[in-house]
Structure formats: structure tokens, C-alpha cells
GROMACS .gro file of C-alpha atoms in nm:
model
  506
    1MET     CA    1   3.410   3.288   1.554
    2ALA     CA    2   3.120   3.002   1.566
    3ALA     CA    3   2.850   3.249   1.680
    4ALA     CA    4   2.905   3.413   1.367
    5ALA     CA    5   2.916   3.183   1.150
    6ALA     CA    6   2.589   3.062   1.252
    7ARG     CA    7   2.392   3.095   0.913
    8THR     CA    8   1.965   3.042   0.961
    9VAL     CA    9   1.816   2.782   0.676
   10ILE     CA   10   1.444   2.979   0.664
   11CYS     CA   11   1.222   2.660   0.582
   12SER     CA   12   0.912   2.682   0.306
   13THR     CA   13   0.746   2.456   0.144
   14PRO     CA   14   0.706   2.347  -0.246
   15SER     CA   15   0.595   2.015  -0.267
   16HIS     CA   16   0.880   1.867  -0.468
   17LEU     CA   17   1.083   1.949  -0.204
   18LYS     CA   18   0.905   1.719   0.037
   19LEU     CA   19   1.176   1.572   0.365
   20TRP     CA   20   1.019   1.365   0.567
   21SER     CA   21   0.709   1.349   0.786
   22SER     CA   22   0.829   1.196   1.061
   23PRO     CA   23   0.934   1.380   1.438
   24PHE     CA   24   1.347   1.359   1.432
   25SER     CA   25   1.620   1.565   1.642
   26LEU     CA   26   1.898   1.731   1.410
   27SER     CA   27   2.277   1.760   1.605
   28LEU     CA   28   2.420   1.976   1.436
   29SER     CA   29   2.768   2.172   1.468
   30PRO     CA   30   2.795   2.450   1.632
   31LYS     CA   31   2.870   2.696   1.235
   32PHE     CA   32   2.548   2.554   1.137
   33THR     CA   33   2.217   2.616   1.276
   34LEU     CA   34   1.894   2.525   1.140
   35SER     CA   35   1.671   2.775   1.274
   36LEU     CA   36   1.255   2.569   1.271
   37ASN     CA   37   0.915   2.869   1.283
   38PRO     CA   38   0.807   2.767   1.626
   39ASN     CA   39   0.442   2.805   1.568
   40LEU     CA   40   0.464   2.563   1.301
   41PRO     CA   41   0.242   2.225   1.486
   42LYS     CA   42   0.453   1.981   1.602
   43ASN     CA   43   0.584   1.724   1.375
   44ARG     CA   44   0.533   1.910   1.011
   45PRO     CA   45   0.747   1.775   0.756
   46ILE     CA   46   0.991   2.032   0.750
   47PHE     CA   47   1.129   2.176   0.376
   48PHE     CA   48   1.411   2.353   0.240
   49SER     CA   49   1.362   2.656  -0.084
   50SER     CA   50   1.504   2.569  -0.342
   51SER     CA   51   1.594   2.981  -0.361
   52LEU     CA   52   1.811   2.967  -0.058
   53PRO     CA   53   2.069   3.124  -0.150
   54PRO     CA   54   2.381   2.994  -0.159
   55VAL     CA   55   2.632   2.991   0.236
   56ARG     CA   56   2.940   3.194   0.182
   57SER     CA   57   3.175   3.059   0.281
   58LEU     CA   58   3.342   3.118   0.653
   59HIS     CA   59   3.570   2.812   0.701
   60SER     CA   60   3.842   2.661   0.538
   61PRO     CA   61   3.772   2.384   0.257
   62THR     CA   62   3.765   2.070   0.498
   63GLN     CA   63   3.577   2.287   0.786
   64GLN     CA   64   3.353   2.398   0.464
   65ALA     CA   65   3.296   2.047   0.317
   66SER     CA   66   3.212   1.941   0.670
   67THR     CA   67   2.905   2.147   0.654
   68THR     CA   68   2.758   2.052   0.329
   69ARG     CA   69   2.822   1.642   0.464
   70THR     CA   70   2.613   1.752   0.766
   71HIS     CA   71   2.323   1.907   0.560
   72ASP     CA   72   2.286   1.645   0.268
   73ALA     CA   73   2.287   1.430   0.602
   74ILE     CA   74   1.936   1.711   0.697
   75ARG     CA   75   1.816   1.622   0.353
   76ARG     CA   76   1.797   1.235   0.266
   77PRO     CA   77   1.622   1.075   0.493
   78ASN     CA   78   1.638   0.671   0.539
   79VAL     CA   79   1.435   0.616   0.251
   80VAL     CA   80   1.360   0.224   0.385
   81ASP     CA   81   1.341   0.356   0.705
   82ILE     CA   82   1.006   0.499   0.547
   83LEU     CA   83   0.864   0.246   0.379
   84GLU     CA   84   0.874  -0.014   0.684
   85GLU     CA   85   0.707   0.279   0.895
   86ARG     CA   86   0.448   0.285   0.639
   87GLY     CA   87   0.351  -0.107   0.597
   88LEU     CA   88   0.542  -0.066   0.209
   89LEU     CA   89   0.840  -0.288   0.308
   90GLU     CA   90   0.819  -0.694   0.293
   91SER     CA   91   1.134  -0.832   0.214
   92LEU     CA   92   1.497  -0.697   0.146
   93THR     CA   93   1.779  -0.906   0.003
   94SER     CA   94   2.012  -0.759   0.239
   95ASP     CA   95   1.999  -0.442   0.551
   96ASN     CA   96   2.353  -0.328   0.338
   97LEU     CA   97   2.020  -0.129   0.188
   98ARG     CA   98   1.926   0.082   0.489
   99SER     CA   99   2.275   0.165   0.529
  100ALA     CA  100   2.341   0.302   0.187
  101SER     CA  101   2.002   0.466   0.202
  102SER     CA  102   2.098   0.696   0.493
  103THR     CA  103   2.441   0.791   0.375
  104SER     CA  104   2.442   1.092   0.257
  105ASN     CA  105   2.726   1.078   0.005
  106SER     CA  106   2.603   0.774  -0.159
  107THR     CA  107   2.234   0.832  -0.418
  108LEU     CA  108   2.084   0.478  -0.469
  109LYS     CA  109   1.926   0.451  -0.873
  110VAL     CA  110   1.638   0.243  -0.812
  111TYR     CA  111   1.422   0.030  -1.073
  112CYS     CA  112   1.070  -0.076  -1.093
  113GLY     CA  113   0.944  -0.313  -1.413
  114PHE     CA  114   0.638  -0.267  -1.568
  115ASP     CA  115   0.542  -0.545  -1.863
  116PRO     CA  116   0.346  -0.368  -2.135
  117THR     CA  117   0.065  -0.561  -2.074
  118ALA     CA  118  -0.234  -0.355  -2.086
  119GLU     CA  119  -0.237   0.045  -2.325
  120SER     CA  120  -0.274   0.143  -1.979
  121LEU     CA  121  -0.131   0.057  -1.599
  122HIS     CA  122  -0.350  -0.069  -1.340
  123LEU     CA  123  -0.422   0.006  -0.999
  124GLY     CA  124  -0.181  -0.298  -0.901
  125ASN     CA  125   0.104  -0.080  -1.052
  126LEU     CA  126   0.018   0.188  -0.858
  127LEU     CA  127   0.229   0.075  -0.492
  128GLY     CA  128   0.525   0.023  -0.690
  129ILE     CA  129   0.469   0.356  -0.883
  130ILE     CA  130   0.440   0.532  -0.511
  131VAL     CA  131   0.768   0.375  -0.408
  132LEU     CA  132   0.938   0.466  -0.670
  133SER     CA  133   0.838   0.806  -0.579
  134TRP     CA  134   0.952   0.824  -0.217
  135PHE     CA  135   1.324   0.753  -0.340
  136GLN     CA  136   1.297   1.033  -0.584
  137ARG     CA  137   1.148   1.244  -0.289
  138CYS     CA  138   1.482   1.107  -0.015
  139GLY     CA  139   1.711   1.215  -0.310
  140HIS     CA  140   1.733   0.888  -0.500
  141LYS     CA  141   1.729   0.873  -0.864
  142ALA     CA  142   1.444   0.628  -1.105
  143VAL     CA  143   1.358   0.415  -1.370
  144ALA     CA  144   1.112   0.280  -1.513
  145LEU     CA  145   1.164  -0.063  -1.680
  146ILE     CA  146   0.923  -0.102  -2.006
  147GLY     CA  147   0.937  -0.478  -2.053
  148GLY     CA  148   0.908  -0.436  -2.451
  149ALA     CA  149   1.083  -0.800  -2.481
  150THR     CA  150   0.951  -0.997  -2.154
  151ALA     CA  151   0.634  -0.923  -2.218
  152ARG     CA  152   0.645  -1.104  -2.494
  153ILE     CA  153   0.743  -1.409  -2.257
  154GLY     CA  154   0.471  -1.382  -2.005
  155ASP     CA  155   0.610  -1.371  -1.619
  156PRO     CA  156   0.418  -1.630  -1.478
  157SER     CA  157   0.455  -1.539  -1.093
  158GLY     CA  158   0.127  -1.558  -0.977
  159LYS     CA  159  -0.011  -1.695  -1.209
  160SER     CA  160  -0.268  -2.011  -1.319
  161LEU     CA  161  -0.168  -1.964  -1.697
  162GLU     CA  162   0.005  -1.886  -1.947
  163ARG     CA  163  -0.021  -1.574  -2.031
  164PRO     CA  164  -0.152  -1.479  -2.433
  165GLU     CA  165   0.097  -1.372  -2.682
  166LEU     CA  166   0.077  -1.029  -2.804
  167ASP     CA  167   0.183  -0.911  -3.171
  168VAL     CA  168   0.415  -0.669  -3.216
  169ASP     CA  169   0.188  -0.371  -3.293
  170THR     CA  170  -0.021  -0.452  -2.991
  171LEU     CA  171   0.285  -0.455  -2.763
  172GLU     CA  172   0.458  -0.125  -2.914
  173LYS     CA  173   0.084   0.025  -2.858
  174ASN     CA  174   0.092  -0.081  -2.512
  175THR     CA  175   0.420   0.022  -2.413
  176LEU     CA  176   0.364   0.387  -2.597
  177GLY     CA  177   0.083   0.416  -2.352
  178ILE     CA  178   0.215   0.286  -2.036
  179THR     CA  179   0.560   0.540  -2.107
  180ASN     CA  180   0.336   0.846  -2.142
  181ALA     CA  181   0.150   0.706  -1.806
  182LEU     CA  182   0.437   0.706  -1.558
  183THR     CA  183   0.628   0.992  -1.790
  184ARG     CA  184   0.224   1.205  -1.683
  185ILE     CA  185   0.211   1.077  -1.348
  186PHE     CA  186   0.601   1.180  -1.173
  187ASN     CA  187   0.620   1.531  -1.412
  188MET     CA  188   0.313   1.587  -1.224
  189ASN     CA  189   0.402   1.529  -0.857
  190MET     CA  190   0.833   1.598  -0.889
  191ASN     CA  191   1.096   1.845  -0.940
  192LEU     CA  192   1.166   1.767  -1.252
  193ASN     CA  193   1.568   1.829  -1.229
  194ASN     CA  194   1.504   1.461  -1.057
  195SER     CA  195   1.269   1.325  -1.294
  196ILE     CA  196   1.162   0.969  -1.350
  197VAL     CA  197   1.377   0.760  -1.664
  198VAL     CA  198   1.198   0.540  -1.831
  199MET     CA  199   1.368   0.263  -2.064
  200ASN     CA  200   1.245  -0.048  -2.272
  201ASN     CA  201   1.491  -0.393  -2.254
  202TYR     CA  202   1.418  -0.434  -2.597
  203ASP     CA  203   1.725  -0.226  -2.697
  204TRP     CA  204   1.930  -0.445  -2.509
  205TRP     CA  205   1.796  -0.762  -2.607
  206LYS     CA  206   1.653  -0.738  -2.904
  207GLU     CA  207   2.042  -0.825  -3.030
  208PHE     CA  208   2.094  -1.020  -2.833
  209ARG     CA  209   2.126  -1.432  -2.957
  210LEU     CA  210   1.997  -1.754  -2.754
  211LEU     CA  211   2.380  -1.876  -2.812
  212ASP     CA  212   2.522  -1.568  -2.642
  213PHE     CA  213   2.294  -1.586  -2.391
  214LEU     CA  214   2.288  -1.929  -2.285
  215LYS     CA  215   2.702  -1.851  -2.296
  216GLN     CA  216   2.760  -1.535  -2.151
  217VAL     CA  217   2.421  -1.577  -1.892
  218GLY     CA  218   2.293  -1.969  -1.880
  219ARG     CA  219   2.646  -2.127  -1.760
  220TYR     CA  220   2.570  -1.905  -1.458
  221ALA     CA  221   2.221  -2.049  -1.375
  222ARG     CA  222   2.109  -2.330  -1.164
  223VAL     CA  223   1.884  -2.554  -1.237
  224GLY     CA  224   1.814  -2.662  -0.869
  225THR     CA  225   1.779  -2.261  -0.733
  226MET     CA  226   1.533  -2.209  -1.007
  227ILE     CA  227   1.304  -2.471  -1.018
  228ALA     CA  228   1.286  -2.364  -0.624
  229LYS     CA  229   1.167  -2.062  -0.653
  230GLU     CA  230   0.779  -2.008  -0.550
  231SER     CA  231   0.584  -1.900  -0.891
  232VAL     CA  232   0.792  -2.170  -1.047
  233LYS     CA  233   0.727  -2.456  -0.852
  234LYS     CA  234   0.361  -2.348  -0.785
  235ARG     CA  235   0.282  -2.407  -1.210
  236LEU     CA  236   0.549  -2.774  -1.198
  237GLU     CA  237   0.364  -2.859  -0.876
  238SER     CA  238  -0.034  -2.805  -1.080
  239GLU     CA  239  -0.236  -2.911  -1.312
  240GLN     CA  240  -0.112  -2.695  -1.653
  241GLY     CA  241   0.279  -2.691  -1.564
  242MET     CA  242   0.487  -2.484  -1.697
  243SER     CA  243   0.663  -2.368  -2.026
  244TYR     CA  244   0.994  -2.368  -2.090
  245THR     CA  245   0.923  -2.039  -2.246
  246GLU     CA  246   0.803  -1.927  -1.881
  247PHE     CA  247   1.022  -2.089  -1.722
  248SER     CA  248   1.300  -1.876  -1.876
  249TYR     CA  249   1.095  -1.541  -1.732
  250GLN     CA  250   1.344  -1.499  -1.390
  251LEU     CA  251   1.660  -1.563  -1.601
  252LEU     CA  252   1.518  -1.240  -1.840
  253GLN     CA  253   1.450  -0.969  -1.607
  254GLY     CA  254   1.735  -1.107  -1.384
  255TYR     CA  255   1.992  -1.006  -1.687
  256ASP     CA  256   1.807  -0.703  -1.662
  257PHE     CA  257   1.960  -0.598  -1.350
  258LEU     CA  258   2.265  -0.696  -1.466
  259TYR     CA  259   2.243  -0.518  -1.756
  260LEU     CA  260   2.098  -0.221  -1.543
  261PHE     CA  261   2.401  -0.227  -1.328
  262LYS     CA  262   2.702  -0.267  -1.543
  263ASN     CA  263   2.574   0.000  -1.803
  264GLU     CA  264   2.353   0.268  -1.599
  265GLY     CA  265   2.457   0.220  -1.227
  266VAL     CA  266   2.103   0.102  -1.117
  267ASN     CA  267   2.159  -0.034  -0.806
  268VAL     CA  268   1.884  -0.137  -0.622
  269GLN     CA  269   1.570  -0.296  -0.785
  270ILE     CA  270   1.223  -0.267  -0.635
  271GLY     CA  271   0.938  -0.496  -0.627
  272GLY     CA  272   0.600  -0.631  -0.552
  273SER     CA  273   0.609  -0.978  -0.326
  274ASP     CA  274   0.567  -1.224  -0.567
  275GLN     CA  275   0.862  -1.024  -0.754
  276TRP     CA  276   1.074  -1.204  -0.509
  277GLY     CA  277   1.239  -1.453  -0.699
  278ASN     CA  278   1.306  -1.282  -1.020
  279ILE     CA  279   1.477  -1.026  -0.787
  280THR     CA  280   1.691  -1.242  -0.577
  281ALA     CA  281   1.778  -1.394  -1.003
  282GLY     CA  282   1.879  -1.059  -1.042
  283THR     CA  283   2.136  -1.000  -0.759
  284GLU     CA  284   2.286  -1.352  -0.773
  285LEU     CA  285   2.380  -1.360  -1.118
  286ILE     CA  286   2.500  -1.001  -1.034
  287ARG     CA  287   2.736  -1.151  -0.766
  288LYS     CA  288   2.834  -1.395  -1.008
  289ILE     CA  289   2.919  -1.237  -1.350
  290LEU     CA  290   3.012  -0.862  -1.291
  291GLN     CA  291   3.170  -1.011  -0.900
  292PRO     CA  292   3.111  -0.594  -0.855
  293GLN     CA  293   3.460  -0.491  -0.588
  294ASP     CA  294   3.534  -0.169  -0.330
  295GLY     CA  295   3.197  -0.184  -0.166
  296ALA     CA  296   2.939  -0.155  -0.467
  297GLU     CA  297   2.608  -0.435  -0.428
  298ALA     CA  298   2.330  -0.515  -0.601
  299HIS     CA  299   1.987  -0.421  -0.383
  300GLY     CA  300   1.629  -0.634  -0.369
  301LEU     CA  301   1.353  -0.447  -0.255
  302THR     CA  302   0.951  -0.589  -0.221
  303PHE     CA  303   0.654  -0.433  -0.084
  304PRO     CA  304   0.369  -0.605  -0.003
  305LEU     CA  305   0.109  -0.679  -0.250
  306LEU     CA  306  -0.205  -0.486  -0.258
  307LEU     CA  307  -0.482  -0.656  -0.090
  308LYS     CA  308  -0.807  -0.570   0.093
  309SER     CA  309  -0.835  -0.679   0.475
  310ASP     CA  310  -1.007  -0.988   0.343
  311GLY     CA  311  -0.720  -1.096   0.198
  312THR     CA  312  -0.877  -1.073  -0.165
  313LYS     CA  313  -0.722  -0.791  -0.365
  314PHE     CA  314  -0.756  -0.444  -0.448
  315GLY     CA  315  -0.818  -0.262  -0.715
  316LYS     CA  316  -1.085  -0.499  -0.919
  317SER     CA  317  -1.440  -0.342  -0.957
  318GLU     CA  318  -1.782  -0.469  -1.111
  319ASP     CA  319  -1.651  -0.369  -1.460
  320GLY     CA  320  -1.296  -0.495  -1.432
  321ALA     CA  321  -0.957  -0.306  -1.365
  322ILE     CA  322  -0.904   0.042  -1.227
  323TRP     CA  323  -0.699   0.198  -1.419
  324LEU     CA  324  -0.438   0.470  -1.405
  325SER     CA  325  -0.490   0.608  -1.770
  326PRO     CA  326  -0.797   0.872  -1.764
  327SER     CA  327  -0.905   0.783  -2.162
  328PHE     CA  328  -1.015   0.415  -1.951
  329LEU     CA  329  -1.132   0.543  -1.648
  330SER     CA  330  -1.262   0.886  -1.574
  331PRO     CA  331  -1.122   1.062  -1.297
  332TYR     CA  332  -1.490   1.035  -1.170
  333LYS     CA  333  -1.464   0.629  -1.181
  334PHE     CA  334  -1.162   0.603  -1.050
  335TYR     CA  335  -1.237   0.892  -0.779
  336GLN     CA  336  -1.515   0.676  -0.653
  337TYR     CA  337  -1.385   0.387  -0.600
  338PHE     CA  338  -1.182   0.475  -0.311
  339PHE     CA  339  -1.474   0.709  -0.208
  340SER     CA  340  -1.565   0.311  -0.154
  341VAL     CA  341  -1.301   0.147   0.045
  342PRO     CA  342  -1.407  -0.043   0.418
  343ASP     CA  343  -1.346   0.151   0.696
  344ALA     CA  344  -1.152  -0.155   0.764
  345ASP     CA  345  -0.942  -0.083   0.501
  346VAL     CA  346  -0.881   0.285   0.466
  347ILE     CA  347  -0.616   0.397   0.726
  348ARG     CA  348  -0.372   0.156   0.550
  349PHE     CA  349  -0.437   0.294   0.290
  350LEU     CA  350  -0.421   0.621   0.334
  351ARG     CA  351  -0.052   0.506   0.517
  352ILE     CA  352   0.068   0.242   0.219
  353LEU     CA  353  -0.108   0.559  -0.091
  354THR     CA  354  -0.052   0.827  -0.016
  355PHE     CA  355   0.265   1.099   0.167
  356LEU     CA  356   0.067   1.214   0.373
  357ASP     CA  357   0.233   1.275   0.765
  358LEU     CA  358   0.171   0.973   1.002
  359ASP     CA  359   0.093   1.220   1.206
  360GLU     CA  360  -0.198   1.325   0.980
  361ILE     CA  361  -0.391   0.981   0.954
  362ASP     CA  362  -0.300   0.898   1.303
  363GLU     CA  363  -0.502   1.165   1.422
  364LEU     CA  364  -0.804   1.091   1.091
  365GLU     CA  365  -0.822   0.709   1.286
  366LYS     CA  366  -0.862   0.872   1.637
  367GLU     CA  367  -1.124   1.088   1.436
  368MET     CA  368  -1.366   0.810   1.306
  369LYS     CA  369  -1.369   0.636   1.723
  370ARG     CA  370  -1.507   0.985   1.843
  371PRO     CA  371  -1.877   0.997   1.870
  372GLY     CA  372  -2.034   1.272   1.555
  373TYR     CA  373  -1.729   1.135   1.355
  374VAL     CA  374  -1.927   1.215   0.942
  375PRO     CA  375  -1.922   0.863   0.762
  376ASN     CA  376  -1.679   0.876   0.489
  377THR     CA  377  -1.414   1.145   0.589
  378ALA     CA  378  -1.097   0.952   0.597
  379GLN     CA  379  -1.237   0.772   0.287
  380ARG     CA  380  -1.283   1.159   0.140
  381ARG     CA  381  -0.901   1.204   0.223
  382LEU     CA  382  -0.803   0.937   0.031
  383ALA     CA  383  -1.023   0.918  -0.239
  384GLU     CA  384  -0.871   1.318  -0.321
  385GLU     CA  385  -0.432   1.222  -0.229
  386VAL     CA  386  -0.489   0.946  -0.461
  387THR     CA  387  -0.653   1.070  -0.739
  388ARG     CA  388  -0.462   1.411  -0.703
  389PHE     CA  389  -0.189   1.240  -0.753
  390VAL     CA  390  -0.255   0.973  -1.003
  391HIS     CA  391  -0.504   1.277  -1.206
  392GLY     CA  392  -0.328   1.590  -1.122
  393GLU     CA  393  -0.540   1.837  -1.004
  394ASP     CA  394  -0.763   1.901  -1.333
  395GLY     CA  395  -0.833   1.511  -1.259
  396LEU     CA  396  -0.918   1.563  -0.936
  397SER     CA  397  -1.165   1.904  -1.008
  398GLU     CA  398  -1.360   1.682  -1.281
  399ALA     CA  399  -1.406   1.420  -1.058
  400LEU     CA  400  -1.534   1.639  -0.765
  401LYS     CA  401  -1.732   1.847  -0.963
  402ALA     CA  402  -1.883   1.499  -1.167
  403THR     CA  403  -1.962   1.373  -0.794
  404GLU     CA  404  -2.153   1.725  -0.732
  405ALA     CA  405  -2.348   1.619  -1.024
  406LEU     CA  406  -2.458   1.403  -0.856
  407ARG     CA  407  -2.622   1.512  -0.593
  408PRO     CA  408  -2.908   1.697  -0.614
  409GLY     CA  409  -2.911   2.079  -0.442
  410ALA     CA  410  -2.634   2.093  -0.499
  411GLU     CA  411  -2.485   2.459  -0.548
  412THR     CA  412  -2.242   2.348  -0.811
  413LYS     CA  413  -2.272   2.501  -1.159
  414LEU     CA  414  -2.385   2.217  -1.435
  415ASP     CA  415  -2.115   2.240  -1.776
  416TRP     CA  416  -2.166   1.972  -2.061
  417LYS     CA  417  -1.886   1.827  -1.937
  418THR     CA  418  -1.927   1.767  -1.607
  419ILE     CA  419  -2.235   1.605  -1.683
  420GLU     CA  420  -2.110   1.400  -1.974
  421GLY     CA  421  -1.831   1.258  -1.693
  422ILE     CA  422  -2.111   1.104  -1.557
  423ALA     CA  423  -2.247   0.979  -1.832
  424GLU     CA  424  -2.133   0.606  -1.837
  425ASP     CA  425  -2.281   0.591  -1.498
  426VAL     CA  426  -2.632   0.668  -1.580
  427PRO     CA  427  -2.896   0.614  -1.806
  428SER     CA  428  -2.995   0.826  -2.099
  429CYS     CA  429  -3.154   0.857  -2.416
  430SER     CA  430  -3.142   1.079  -2.658
  431LEU     CA  431  -3.433   1.367  -2.758
  432ALA     CA  432  -3.457   1.648  -3.062
  433TYR     CA  433  -3.405   1.999  -2.938
  434ASP     CA  434  -3.821   2.077  -3.053
  435GLN     CA  435  -3.954   1.808  -2.854
  436VAL     CA  436  -3.787   1.907  -2.567
  437LEU     CA  437  -3.864   2.271  -2.564
  438ASN     CA  438  -4.141   2.408  -2.377
  439LEU     CA  439  -4.222   2.024  -2.290
  440SER     CA  440  -4.343   2.008  -1.928
  441LEU     CA  441  -4.077   1.860  -1.692
  442VAL     CA  442  -4.371   1.632  -1.579
  443ASP     CA  443  -4.440   1.515  -1.937
  444LEU     CA  444  -4.055   1.537  -1.986
  445SER     CA  445  -3.975   1.297  -1.655
  446VAL     CA  446  -4.192   1.051  -1.811
  447SER     CA  447  -4.081   1.057  -2.173
  448ALA     CA  448  -3.672   1.013  -2.049
  449GLY     CA  449  -3.815   0.722  -1.868
  450LEU     CA  450  -3.689   0.850  -1.521
  451LEU     CA  451  -4.032   0.751  -1.413
  452GLU     CA  452  -4.311   0.541  -1.493
  453SER     CA  453  -4.655   0.748  -1.504
  454LYS     CA  454  -4.673   1.104  -1.523
  455SER     CA  455  -4.907   1.089  -1.189
  456SER     CA  456  -4.644   0.912  -1.028
  457ALA     CA  457  -4.399   1.226  -1.175
  458ARG     CA  458  -4.677   1.464  -1.020
  459ARG     CA  459  -4.695   1.314  -0.678
  460LEU     CA  460  -4.249   1.325  -0.662
  461LEU     CA  461  -4.277   1.672  -0.771
  462LYS     CA  462  -4.550   1.731  -0.446
  463GLN     CA  463  -4.272   1.582  -0.153
  464GLY     CA  464  -4.049   1.768  -0.393
  465GLY     CA  465  -3.823   1.527  -0.495
  466LEU     CA  466  -3.775   1.618  -0.870
  467TYR     CA  467  -3.450   1.798  -1.001
  468LEU     CA  468  -3.406   1.979  -1.349
  469ASN     CA  469  -3.020   2.032  -1.316
  470ASN     CA  470  -2.951   1.953  -0.986
  471CYS     CA  471  -3.207   2.223  -0.893
  472ARG     CA  472  -3.563   2.102  -0.704
  473VAL     CA  473  -3.853   2.202  -0.953
  474ASP     CA  474  -4.192   2.313  -0.728
  475THR     CA  475  -4.418   2.395  -0.970
  476GLU     CA  476  -4.640   2.172  -1.180
  477ASN     CA  477  -4.639   2.394  -1.417
  478LYS     CA  478  -4.272   2.422  -1.535
  479ARG     CA  479  -4.176   2.394  -1.888
  480ILE     CA  480  -3.765   2.283  -2.050
  481GLU     CA  481  -3.664   2.638  -2.191
  482PRO     CA  482  -3.381   2.744  -2.416
  483GLU     CA  483  -3.165   2.784  -2.075
  484ASP     CA  484  -3.247   2.506  -1.869
  485ILE     CA  485  -3.017   2.332  -2.165
  486VAL     CA  486  -2.706   2.340  -2.048
  487ASP     CA  487  -2.466   2.417  -2.278
  488GLY     CA  488  -2.771   2.423  -2.513
  489LYS     CA  489  -2.676   2.010  -2.524
  490VAL     CA  490  -2.787   1.772  -2.222
  491LEU     CA  491  -2.998   1.831  -1.905
  492LEU     CA  492  -3.008   1.634  -1.625
  493LEU     CA  493  -3.308   1.481  -1.448
  494SER     CA  494  -3.311   1.393  -1.132
  495ALA     CA  495  -3.631   1.175  -0.879
  496GLY     CA  496  -3.448   1.181  -0.523
  497LYS     CA  497  -3.086   1.111  -0.436
  498LYS     CA  498  -3.068   0.864  -0.646
  499ASN     CA  499  -3.256   0.801  -1.012
  500LYS     CA  500  -3.163   1.025  -1.273
  501VAL     CA  501  -3.107   1.015  -1.645
  502ILE     CA  502  -2.976   1.228  -1.860
  503VAL     CA  503  -3.097   1.365  -2.199
  504ARG     CA  504  -2.898   1.441  -2.484
  505ILE     CA  505  -3.010   1.694  -2.758
  506SER     CA  506  -2.983   1.608  -3.090
   0.00000   0.00000   0.00000
């Protein structure tokens, strides 16, 4: 009967059902077998098709329940182990979270907070999004909490000065921008049946009176414990000190966790390592005020801050923050930032910022040490994976096309949108249509400011270094024709590989 009841699960590869990317073994009941294609590469991630037909019950209800539990265990890898293996685990409030993560019939509900201090999220927020995504990929529920209330106070963690106060209109605009960004990223990358839930803590703080807060929450907070928090100690010892407003921040965030635990069933809070004090303030309030029973427990998990190998913050450029919103930073610029990551950092960033298999990342690391390695191969993979996650396939395509547009001799056909995508990084000028049409390329190169003189333009042309719309020009007699003007709007002139000018046709 056992042999007759055996069933083969056929595997497919929908990206939203990815399970686990490290080698593991399966021990199954004889009533349930898993068949893998022997031609698949070793340690390839395992997927289950969402279109798999239901298994017809051939057993008693008890046997069927046992089989279901075994099946669930296969489908839920331990997210804490995954985070630890990839370098995304800093601290746990209790190792019980690791046990809870591996229990097949226990779905965790985890949240990460995002204060709306700007209209767009930035690269420092990306790790929180990545860790939330790992919880989702392991079958748990994810909540993003917008700090519409706490942003009015300002988190002192990691800050040497009090944050500037934001007006209500700015806060609402920022909240909308971040909500849209989180929804966009998670909807692009996750199964919509397990989509992100976005909440705003202003919804429960706006009616909370001070006296009620002091009575219900303040009485359980020990001042000595609050002062001992690392973020508070540093500020108290500084010349600037700390205001009572900022001092109260950890209680406000702690109460957020309590509220979500009590009303939404959220039992895990995650954050960067600088959030440890705020997270433990929440777990302590839950323990003292709610006194959860029957094994219910509030957990905290922190991940390392996003730093380069030299200890400096990763996520800043000469122009400022690396934003996640395409309206603040083009996908092209975002891609280029990751493409320029130093060799010393690229493998670690592949582990913590992408969902690539660790075996594949290890192979890339080995390739970097081999003779004949093509420079920036690992960086290109990092840039592609992170850009796809943040901006989707369309954003990645836009970034790649813009990258090609900056490579003289590229075969990619240019269009107006692609050229405009690099406009912020390339000098430009505007000329009237009749000023450009039938003008010699030599004269245009000087008029547009690409080269200083006609003689230098002629010399470069003879050397094969003058390009019009990425196509090398070999004849000095070349004049601008209507078909040279891309979409009737722009021209791209290049002198060698680096010097470029965009000519906009007015």
C-alpha cells in the first residue's frame, strides 16, 4: 500500500515560490516521495509549482495530517539560519526565534519600521527590505510600518544632533512616497498572495493622550534602563546632549511593537544594529504589560548596518544619498553605483543584497582569483540583481540601455529616452534645427563644446575617435542629416570613450 501511495512532486521554477538556496537533505515518510530531475545542477534551489494539483487522500485523516506536516516542513526553511549564513544576522533577543522559524505550523508575522524623513527610501533602508523579503520567501507574513508619528520626534540612534522638525504637509508627502515605493518593490518581487502590509503608526498615536500614555506605558519603563541604551549614552555624553523629546523615542517605538503584537499578531521586529535598544524596549514592554501566555513571545532581530570594508557607510555618492525611487535617482545611476563597488566589497554585497544562491556567489569569488577573469564581472552581476529587485525588469532594461549609450561603438540602437537617461551625467547644449541640419560634424563638435578647435576635431576624426550617436565617423565631409537626429530631438557626440556632449534640438 505504501508503494501504491507514493507520489512524485514535479518541480518548476516560478520566482515567487523560491525556497532555499543551500544544500539540504530530505527525510520523508514512505507515503510521500520527492523526485528531482537528476540532470539539475547540484545544490540548485528547489521550487514547487503553484499549479500542482492537490494530492488525493489515500490515508486516514491522521495519516493525511502527518503527510501535510511533512510537506509543510519541506516548504519552510529556517529564515534565521538563512540570514546568518548570508551575513544578515547581528543579534537575536532570544534563540527561541530560530526554533519558531523552523516550526512548519508556525507562521511568524514580522515588521520593520521606516520613518518618513524623506520622500524616498534610500540605500540604508534596503537591508530592511531584503530581510523582510527573506521572511516572506520562507512563508512568513511581512509588515512595513511607516513612522508617521515617530518621525515627528526623530530617532536619535546614530545621530549626533537632533533631527530637524518636519511640517505636517511634508510628513504626509513623504509617507505617501515611501508607501508607494514599498508597495512597488514588494509587488514586483513577491507572490501577491503573500504581499506586504503597509501601516502607519500615526493611526494609533493621533488619539493617544499624554496622561493615558504615562499611565499605561510610562509607569513600566525604568529610567535607568533607558539611559543605559547605547544610543542614549552617547548623546548624553556629547556637548549637544539630548532633549526629552528624543529621549522618549524608544518608548514610542516600543509601544508600536506592543500595539502590533496585541492587535495585529505581529511577533517579530527587525531593524539595523543601531535599533537594538528600541527593539528591546518593545519586547520588555510586551513582557511587562501584556504578559503573554501559552508560549507566545515577542522576538527581536537585528542585521548589520550597510558598511564598506573600510568601515564607512555604503550608500552615499558625491551627489548625496543613493535613493530607491526612480524619480530621485535614475535606474541608470543606481546601476552604475553598484557597478563601481570595489572588489573588496562585491562578494559580501552579493551575499547580503541579492537572493543569488550562495554556491553561485562562491563560484564568482573563485573566478575573481583565476587568470583571465574579466574585471567587473562580479560587479555587473551585483548591479543587475539589485537594480532588478529595486526597479524591476523595465528599470534594469533602462539602465542597461543607458549604459550601452555611453559606450562608443555599441550596436544598441539609441532612442531619445535612452539618451535623456544619461543627460544628468553628460554635458549638453541646445541648438536650433536649422543650425544643426547640414552642418559639418567637425563644425558641430566645436559649436557643441565637445572639442576646442576644428583642427583637433579633424585630427581625432582621422584617428578614428569621433562618434555620432555611438557610430564612428570616418569621413571629414560628414554633415548632419535629418535621419541623424534621434527621434527628431537629440544627437549624441563622443570624442573617444569618455568625452560626450548631448545636443538637444530646439
